[in-house]
Coordinates of C-alpha atoms in Angstrom, one line a residue:
Chain H
M1243 CA 103.2 142.9 122.9
P1244 CA 100.5 140.7 121.5
V1245 CA 101.9 138.0 119.2
L1246 CA 99.9 139.1 116.2
E1247 CA 100.6 142.8 116.6
G1248 CA 101.2 144.3 113.1
K1249 CA 100.3 141.1 111.4
E1250 CA 96.6 141.5 111.6
L1251 CA 94.5 144.2 110.1
R1252 CA 91.1 145.5 111.2
I1253 CA 88.4 144.0 109.0
V1254 CA 84.7 144.3 109.8
G1255 CA 82.2 141.7 108.5
F1256 CA 78.5 142.2 108.5
L1257 CA 76.9 138.8 108.2
C1258 CA 73.2 138.0 108.0
N1259 CA 71.9 135.8 110.7
W1260 CA 70.3 133.2 108.5
C1261 CA 72.8 132.4 105.8
S1262 CA 76.3 133.8 106.0
Y1263 CA 76.6 133.7 109.8
G1264 CA 75.5 130.0 109.6
G1265 CA 78.0 129.6 106.7
A1266 CA 80.8 130.9 108.9
D1267 CA 79.6 128.6 111.7
T1268 CA 79.6 125.6 109.3
A1269 CA 83.2 126.5 108.3
G1270 CA 84.1 126.6 112.0
V1271 CA 82.4 123.3 112.8
G1272 CA 84.1 121.8 109.7
R1273 CA 87.5 123.1 111.1
F1274 CA 88.4 124.8 107.9
T1275 CA 91.4 127.1 108.6
Q1276 CA 90.7 130.7 108.1
P1277 CA 92.4 134.0 108.8
T1278 CA 91.4 135.8 112.0
D1279 CA 91.5 139.4 111.0
L1280 CA 87.7 139.6 110.5
R1281 CA 85.5 140.8 113.3
I1282 CA 81.9 139.7 112.7
V1283 CA 78.9 141.8 113.3
R1284 CA 75.7 139.6 113.1
V1285 CA 72.7 141.3 111.6
P1286 CA 69.2 139.9 111.2
C1287 CA 69.3 140.4 107.4
S1288 CA 71.5 141.9 104.8
G1289 CA 68.6 144.3 104.2
R1290 CA 69.2 145.6 107.8
I1291 CA 72.6 146.9 106.7
D1292 CA 72.5 150.7 106.3
P1293 CA 75.3 151.6 103.9
M1294 CA 76.3 154.1 106.6
F1295 CA 77.4 151.2 108.7
I1296 CA 80.0 150.5 106.2
V1297 CA 81.1 154.1 105.6
K1298 CA 81.2 154.7 109.4
A1299 CA 83.4 151.6 109.8
L1300 CA 85.8 152.7 107.0
L1301 CA 86.1 156.3 108.2
N1302 CA 86.7 155.2 111.8
G1303 CA 89.7 153.0 111.2
A1304 CA 88.6 149.7 109.6
D1305 CA 91.0 148.6 106.9
G1306 CA 88.2 146.6 105.1
V1307 CA 84.6 145.8 105.3
L1308 CA 82.9 142.6 104.1
V1309 CA 79.2 142.2 103.8
S1310 CA 77.6 138.8 103.2
G1311 CA 74.0 137.7 103.1
C1312 CA 71.8 135.0 101.7
H1313 CA 71.8 134.4 98.0
P1314 CA 69.3 136.5 96.1
R1315 CA 65.9 134.7 95.9
D1316 CA 66.9 132.8 99.1
C1317 CA 66.2 135.5 101.7
H1318 CA 64.7 134.4 105.0
Y1319 CA 62.5 137.6 104.8
A1320 CA 61.8 137.1 101.1
E1321 CA 63.2 140.3 99.8
G1322 CA 65.7 141.9 102.2
N1323 CA 68.7 141.1 100.1
F1324 CA 67.2 142.5 96.9
Y1325 CA 67.1 145.9 98.5
A1326 CA 70.6 145.3 100.0
R1327 CA 72.0 144.4 96.6
R1328 CA 70.9 147.7 95.0
R1329 CA 72.2 149.8 98.0
L1330 CA 75.5 147.9 98.2
E1331 CA 76.2 148.1 94.5
V1332 CA 75.7 151.8 94.5
L1333 CA 77.9 152.2 97.5
K1334 CA 80.6 150.1 95.9
R1335 CA 80.7 152.4 93.0
F1336 CA 80.6 155.5 95.2
L1337 CA 83.3 154.8 97.7
P1338 CA 86.3 155.2 95.3
F1339 CA 85.0 158.8 94.6
I1340 CA 85.7 159.9 98.2
G1341 CA 89.1 158.3 98.1
I1342 CA 88.6 154.8 99.5
E1343 CA 90.3 152.1 97.5
P1344 CA 87.6 150.0 95.7
G1345 CA 89.0 146.8 97.1
R1346 CA 88.4 147.8 100.7
F1347 CA 84.7 147.0 100.5
E1348 CA 83.1 143.8 99.0
Y1349 CA 79.7 142.3 99.3
T1350 CA 78.9 138.7 98.5
W1351 CA 76.4 135.9 99.2
V1352 CA 77.1 132.8 101.2
S1353 CA 74.5 130.3 102.3
A1354 CA 74.5 128.4 105.6
S1355 CA 75.7 125.2 104.0
E1356 CA 78.5 126.7 102.1
G1357 CA 81.3 126.4 104.7
Q1358 CA 83.8 125.8 102.0
R1359 CA 82.8 128.9 100.1
W1360 CA 82.9 131.0 103.3
Q1361 CA 86.5 129.8 103.8
Q1362 CA 87.4 131.0 100.3
V1363 CA 85.6 134.3 100.7
V1364 CA 87.2 135.2 104.0
T1365 CA 90.7 134.1 102.9
G1366 CA 90.4 135.9 99.6
F1367 CA 89.2 139.1 101.2
T1368 CA 91.8 139.1 103.9
E1369 CA 94.5 138.6 101.3
Q1370 CA 93.1 141.4 99.3
I1371 CA 93.1 143.8 102.3
H1372 CA 96.7 142.7 103.3
K1373 CA 97.8 143.6 99.7
L1374 CA 96.3 147.0 100.1
G1375 CA 97.8 147.4 103.6
P1376 CA 96.5 149.5 106.4
A1377 CA 94.0 152.2 105.3
P1378 CA 95.1 155.8 105.6
K1379 CA 93.8 157.2 108.9
I1380 CA 92.0 160.5 109.2
E1381 CA 94.0 162.7 111.5
G1382 CA 92.3 165.0 113.8
A1383 CA 93.2 168.6 114.4
D1384 CA 96.8 168.9 115.6
A1385 CA 96.6 169.0 119.4
E1386 CA 99.4 171.6 119.7
A1387 CA 97.8 173.9 117.1
T1388 CA 94.5 173.7 118.9
L1389 CA 96.2 174.6 122.2
K1390 CA 97.8 177.6 120.5
L1391 CA 94.5 178.7 119.2
L1392 CA 93.0 178.4 122.6
E1393 CA 95.7 180.4 124.2
A1394 CA 95.3 183.1 121.5
A1395 CA 91.6 183.2 122.2
L1396 CA 92.0 183.5 126.0
Chain A
M909 CA 61.8 187.4 82.0
K910 CA 60.0 188.6 78.9
N911 CA 56.5 187.2 79.7
L912 CA 56.5 188.5 83.3
E913 CA 53.2 190.3 82.8
E914 CA 51.6 187.2 81.4
L915 CA 52.8 185.3 84.4
K916 CA 51.5 187.9 86.8
S917 CA 48.0 187.9 85.3
A918 CA 47.9 184.1 85.4
I919 CA 48.8 184.2 89.1
K920 CA 46.2 186.9 89.8
K921 CA 43.6 184.7 88.2
A922 CA 44.6 181.7 90.2
L923 CA 45.2 183.3 93.6
P924 CA 41.5 183.3 94.8
D925 CA 41.6 179.5 94.9
L926 CA 44.9 179.3 96.6
D927 CA 46.3 180.1 100.0
L928 CA 49.5 181.6 98.6
V929 CA 51.8 181.6 95.6
M930 CA 55.5 181.3 95.9
G931 CA 57.9 183.3 93.7
W932 CA 60.8 185.7 94.1
T933 CA 61.2 189.4 94.8
D934 CA 63.8 192.1 95.4
S935 CA 66.1 191.5 98.4
Y936 CA 68.4 193.5 100.6
D937 CA 70.6 194.5 97.7
P938 CA 70.3 194.7 93.9
L939 CA 72.4 191.5 93.5
H940 CA 70.0 189.2 95.2
A941 CA 66.4 188.0 94.9
T942 CA 64.6 186.4 97.7
P943 CA 61.7 184.0 98.0
H944 CA 58.4 185.8 98.0
F945 CA 55.1 184.5 99.4
M946 CA 52.2 186.2 97.5
R947 CA 48.8 186.5 99.2
S948 CA 47.4 189.6 97.5
D949 CA 47.5 191.5 94.2
E950 CA 50.0 194.0 95.6
D951 CA 52.3 191.1 96.5
I952 CA 52.0 189.8 92.9
D953 CA 53.1 193.2 91.5
K954 CA 56.4 192.9 93.4
L955 CA 57.2 189.6 91.7
R956 CA 60.4 189.3 89.8
V957 CA 61.7 186.4 87.7
D958 CA 65.2 186.7 86.3
A959 CA 68.7 185.3 86.5
L960 CA 68.8 186.2 90.2
S961 CA 65.8 184.1 91.1
V962 CA 68.0 181.2 92.2
N963 CA 66.2 179.7 95.2
N964 CA 64.5 176.4 94.6
L965 CA 61.0 177.1 96.1
A966 CA 60.1 173.4 96.1
T967 CA 62.0 173.3 99.4
Y968 CA 59.0 174.9 101.1
L969 CA 56.4 172.5 99.7
P970 CA 56.5 169.6 102.1
S971 CA 56.0 171.9 105.1
L972 CA 53.0 173.5 103.4
K973 CA 51.3 170.2 102.9
G974 CA 47.6 170.6 103.5
K975 CA 47.5 174.1 102.1
K976 CA 46.6 175.0 98.5
V977 CA 49.9 176.4 97.2
G978 CA 50.9 177.9 93.9
I979 CA 54.6 177.7 93.0
I980 CA 56.7 179.2 90.2
V981 CA 59.3 176.7 88.9
K982 CA 62.3 176.7 86.7
G983 CA 63.2 173.4 84.9
C984 CA 65.3 172.1 87.7
D985 CA 62.8 173.2 90.4
S986 CA 60.1 171.4 88.6
R987 CA 62.1 168.1 88.8
S988 CA 62.2 168.6 92.6
V989 CA 58.4 169.0 92.6
V990 CA 58.0 165.8 90.6
E991 CA 60.3 163.9 92.9
L992 CA 58.3 165.1 95.9
L993 CA 55.2 163.9 94.2
Q994 CA 56.8 160.5 93.5
E995 CA 57.5 160.0 97.1
N996 CA 54.0 161.2 98.2
L997 CA 55.5 164.0 100.2
I998 CA 53.1 166.5 98.6
N999 CA 49.6 166.0 97.0
R1000 CA 49.2 166.8 93.4
D1001 CA 45.8 168.5 93.9
E1002 CA 47.2 170.9 96.5
V1003 CA 49.8 172.4 94.3
K1004 CA 49.4 174.6 91.2
I1005 CA 52.5 174.8 89.2
F1006 CA 53.5 177.8 87.0
G1007 CA 56.3 176.8 84.8
F1008 CA 58.5 178.6 82.3
G1009 CA 61.6 178.1 80.2
C1010 CA 64.6 179.1 82.3
E1011 CA 67.7 180.7 80.7
G1012 CA 69.9 180.0 83.7
V1013 CA 70.6 181.6 87.0
V1014 CA 73.8 183.4 88.3
D1015 CA 76.3 181.9 90.7
Q1016 CA 77.0 184.5 93.4
T1017 CA 80.4 183.0 94.1
K1018 CA 81.4 183.5 90.4
I1019 CA 80.3 187.2 90.6
R1020 CA 82.2 187.7 93.8
R1021 CA 85.3 186.2 92.2
A1022 CA 84.9 188.4 89.1
A1023 CA 83.9 191.7 90.7
G1024 CA 85.8 191.5 94.0
D1025 CA 84.0 193.5 96.7
V1026 CA 80.3 193.1 96.3
R1027 CA 79.2 194.1 99.8
N1028 CA 77.8 197.4 98.6
V1029 CA 76.3 196.9 95.2
E1030 CA 74.4 200.0 94.1
S1031 CA 72.9 198.5 91.0
C1032 CA 72.8 195.3 89.0
E1033 CA 71.4 195.1 85.5
I1034 CA 71.1 192.0 83.5
S1035 CA 70.4 192.6 79.8
G1036 CA 70.8 190.0 77.2
S1037 CA 74.2 188.4 77.7
E1038 CA 75.7 191.0 80.0
V1039 CA 75.6 191.7 83.7
T1040 CA 76.4 195.3 84.7
L1041 CA 77.3 195.8 88.3
K1042 CA 78.0 199.2 90.1
T1043 CA 79.8 198.8 93.3
G1044 CA 81.9 201.1 95.4
G1045 CA 82.0 203.7 92.6
S1046 CA 83.3 201.3 90.0
E1047 CA 81.5 199.6 87.3
H1048 CA 81.9 195.9 86.3
K1049 CA 80.7 194.5 83.0
L1050 CA 80.5 190.7 83.2
A1051 CA 79.5 188.3 80.5
L1052 CA 76.4 186.4 81.6
K1053 CA 77.8 183.0 80.6
D1054 CA 80.8 183.6 82.8
V1055 CA 78.7 184.0 85.9
L1056 CA 76.0 181.4 85.3
A1057 CA 75.8 178.6 87.7
D1058 CA 77.7 175.4 86.5
K1059 CA 74.4 173.4 86.5
C1060 CA 73.0 175.9 83.9
L1061 CA 75.8 175.5 81.5
T1062 CA 74.9 171.9 80.8
C1063 CA 71.2 172.2 81.6
R1064 CA 69.1 169.3 80.3
Y1065 CA 65.7 170.5 81.5
P1066 CA 65.4 174.3 81.0
N1067 CA 61.6 173.9 80.7
A1068 CA 59.4 172.9 83.6
V1069 CA 58.8 169.1 83.2
L1070 CA 55.4 169.4 84.9
S1071 CA 53.2 172.4 85.0
D1072 CA 49.6 173.5 85.2
E1073 CA 50.3 176.7 83.3
F1074 CA 53.4 177.1 81.1
I1075 CA 54.3 180.8 80.5
G1076 CA 56.3 181.9 77.5
P1077 CA 58.2 179.9 74.8
E1078 CA 59.8 176.5 75.4
L1079 CA 63.6 176.5 75.3
E1080 CA 65.9 173.9 73.9
A1081 CA 68.1 171.7 76.2
K1082 CA 71.7 172.8 76.2
A1083 CA 73.2 169.4 76.7
E1084 CA 72.9 165.6 76.8
F1085 CA 73.1 163.6 80.0
S1086 CA 76.8 162.6 79.5
E1087 CA 77.9 166.2 79.0
G1088 CA 76.7 167.2 82.4
Y1089 CA 79.1 164.8 84.0
T1090 CA 82.4 165.6 82.4
D1091 CA 83.6 167.3 85.6
I1092 CA 82.9 164.1 87.6
E1093 CA 84.8 162.0 85.0
E1094 CA 87.8 164.4 85.2
F1095 CA 87.8 164.0 89.0
E1096 CA 87.6 160.3 88.9
K1097 CA 90.9 160.2 87.0
L1098 CA 92.8 161.3 90.0
S1099 CA 94.4 158.7 92.2
T1100 CA 92.6 157.4 95.2
N1101 CA 95.0 159.2 97.5
E1102 CA 94.5 162.5 95.7
K1103 CA 90.8 162.2 96.0
F1104 CA 91.0 161.4 99.7
T1105 CA 93.2 164.4 100.3
F1106 CA 91.0 166.6 98.3
W1107 CA 87.9 165.7 100.2
L1108 CA 89.6 166.0 103.6
G1109 CA 90.9 169.4 102.6
E1110 CA 87.5 170.6 101.4
M1111 CA 85.6 169.2 104.4
D1112 CA 88.0 170.7 106.8
R1113 CA 86.4 174.1 106.0
C1114 CA 82.9 172.8 106.8
I1115 CA 81.4 174.6 109.8
R1116 CA 78.4 172.2 110.1
C1117 CA 75.9 174.9 109.7
Y1118 CA 73.6 172.4 107.9
A1119 CA 72.6 175.1 105.3
C1120 CA 73.1 172.5 102.6
R1121 CA 70.6 170.3 104.3
N1122 CA 68.1 173.0 104.9
A1123 CA 68.2 174.3 101.4
C1124 CA 67.7 170.9 99.9
P1125 CA 64.2 170.2 98.7
M1126 CA 64.6 166.4 99.1
C1127 CA 65.9 166.6 102.7
V1128 CA 62.6 166.1 104.4
C1129 CA 63.5 164.6 107.7
R1130 CA 64.4 168.0 109.2
D1131 CA 63.9 167.6 112.9
H1132 CA 64.7 163.9 112.8
C1133 CA 67.9 164.2 110.8
V1134 CA 70.5 161.6 111.7
A1135 CA 73.0 164.5 112.0
Q1136 CA 71.4 165.6 115.2
S1137 CA 69.6 162.5 116.5
R1138 CA 71.0 161.1 119.8
E1139 CA 69.3 157.8 119.3
P1140 CA 70.9 156.4 117.2
H1141 CA 73.9 158.7 117.7
W1142 CA 75.4 158.6 114.2
L1143 CA 77.4 161.8 114.5
T1144 CA 79.1 163.5 117.4
Q1145 CA 79.3 167.3 117.8
E1146 CA 83.0 167.0 117.6
D1147 CA 84.8 169.4 115.3
H1148 CA 86.6 166.7 113.4
V1149 CA 86.9 166.4 109.6
R1150 CA 85.8 162.7 110.0
E1151 CA 82.4 163.8 111.3
K1152 CA 82.0 166.5 108.6
L1153 CA 82.9 164.0 105.8
M1154 CA 80.5 161.5 107.4
F1155 CA 77.7 164.0 107.4
Q1156 CA 78.2 164.8 103.7
I1157 CA 78.3 161.2 102.8
V1158 CA 75.1 160.6 104.7
H1159 CA 73.5 163.6 103.0
A1160 CA 74.6 162.4 99.5
Y1161 CA 73.6 158.8 100.2
H1162 CA 70.1 159.7 101.4
L1163 CA 69.7 161.5 98.1
A1164 CA 70.9 158.6 96.0
G1165 CA 68.4 158.2 93.1
R1166 CA 66.4 161.1 94.4
C1167 CA 68.6 164.2 93.9
T1168 CA 67.5 166.4 91.0
E1169 CA 70.7 168.4 90.9
C1170 CA 69.1 171.8 91.6
G1171 CA 72.4 172.7 93.3
E1172 CA 70.8 174.4 96.3
C1173 CA 73.2 172.6 98.7
Q1174 CA 76.3 174.0 97.0
R1175 CA 74.8 177.4 96.6
A1176 CA 73.8 177.6 100.3
C1177 CA 77.3 176.5 101.5
P1178 CA 78.9 179.6 103.1
V1179 CA 82.4 178.2 102.5
D1180 CA 82.0 177.0 98.9
I1181 CA 82.5 173.2 99.4
P1182 CA 81.7 171.5 96.1
I1183 CA 79.2 169.1 97.6
L1184 CA 77.1 168.8 94.5
M1185 CA 79.9 166.7 93.1
L1186 CA 79.1 163.9 95.6
K1187 CA 75.5 163.9 94.5
K1188 CA 76.3 164.1 90.8
K1189 CA 78.6 161.1 91.2
L1190 CA 75.7 159.1 92.7
N1191 CA 73.4 160.2 90.0
K1192 CA 75.9 159.1 87.4
E1193 CA 76.1 155.6 88.9
I1194 CA 72.3 155.4 89.3
K1195 CA 72.0 156.1 85.6
A1196 CA 74.6 153.5 84.8
V1197 CA 73.1 150.8 86.9
F1198 CA 69.4 151.5 86.8
D1199 CA 69.1 153.7 83.8
Y1200 CA 67.1 156.1 85.9
E1201 CA 66.9 159.9 86.3
A1202 CA 65.3 161.5 89.3
G1203 CA 62.3 163.8 89.0
V1204 CA 61.4 163.2 85.4
D1205 CA 58.4 160.9 85.7
S1206 CA 56.0 161.4 88.5
E1207 CA 54.7 157.8 88.3
A1208 CA 58.1 156.2 88.7
T1209 CA 59.6 154.8 91.9
P1210 CA 63.1 155.8 92.9
P1211 CA 65.4 152.9 92.3
L1212 CA 66.6 152.4 95.8
L1213 CA 63.0 152.1 97.1
T1214 CA 62.3 149.1 94.9
F1215 CA 64.1 146.1 93.3
K1216 CA 64.0 143.5 90.6
G1217 CA 64.5 139.8 91.0
E1218 CA 67.1 139.8 88.2
E1219 CA 69.2 142.9 88.0
Q1220 CA 70.5 143.5 84.5
K1221 CA 73.6 145.4 85.4
I1222 CA 74.6 144.0 88.7
K1223 CA 76.9 141.0 88.6
E1224 CA 75.7 138.5 91.2
K1225 CA 78.7 136.4 92.0
D1226 CA 81.4 139.0 91.5
W1227 CA 83.0 138.0 94.8

């Protein structure tokens, strides 16, 4: 059994290549301690993030999703994060409606030099997810019931 | 409709300049009306406009781009036309819009619940505030307000918001914006877990027929829909509630800031899943954040297709 079994949760992070990914790297180079629950997916820009990435992750077993990009007005592509900001804000307000706890998704801005801030963000978010605990999983059709249906049909 | 003759003569006058005019006519039984494509005067004589004319004809407009088309619109349908214009999916000079003040349309599900077996309806008369159904030898008298679609009970735009010819008197709006969303607010009061269970239970019935998508006037990707694309492969063909819920969220989210709440998705659903709720929730939030309503102003840009440097209602360093 892995040492961390049961102690870690599944958190997915979408980080923009130019700022937040760099920020996380800075935190690493600076040897700031940070929790290891986060799995990072590097995207070219926060504007690349289709809100469906986040929904898909959450419905398929992620316990939390963190999105981080360049600060608004600081985007490498000039306006990617402005579009992202609108989409993510609407998504954040929508998710609780389908029964996903509001705290399971957060979006934020971290620049490449803000190693310290990255440490705070990732620590805070991981703590928040651990407080919420593992997300309820969507069960598939009961295998035995399916088998019975199949037998009845044959 | 009281001014039906006036509408017919207006269409007859306009038809020579158009390829076709879309309206409604009698269907396979007295309880339904069906979309009607009029190309001649005889076709126009068969036109009917009443509480059974539920279909939103704007759904057909994008596929008729390039043709000169006339369309009869209720208030909600006209908002779909406006939204299509906003997104350049149709050309203004190619559509001629006949608008009128709509008094509401019936919800077939409500009729079925009230009258029971409606498979062999012999006659259906709608007069004033009463619907009289004859089916299987028995007669049902239903109050019109009990069988009107939910969207009509809190209708904010009974009159066509955009039209070349407006037939008949203008009607007064039945409600304010906030009144249309009381059901959403009620639902929001449930606990997260209850909401999750509710949606899983509802979605479990979905048979993925995509009728909701096909009936939607704003779903214009059609053959390129993410639900069926293999590249990228967003959804599998698996019969799993996760895939069904995912599809509905995709559908709702692609309509964020664009949905005009005509309710066609929910009407088309063969298993009565309340999918309009998802879209209404998004509209409510769009109104709260961007103070925007879809399909009202044909010059406006949908909020998710644009941005502002400083957003008034989004907190920047929330996290």
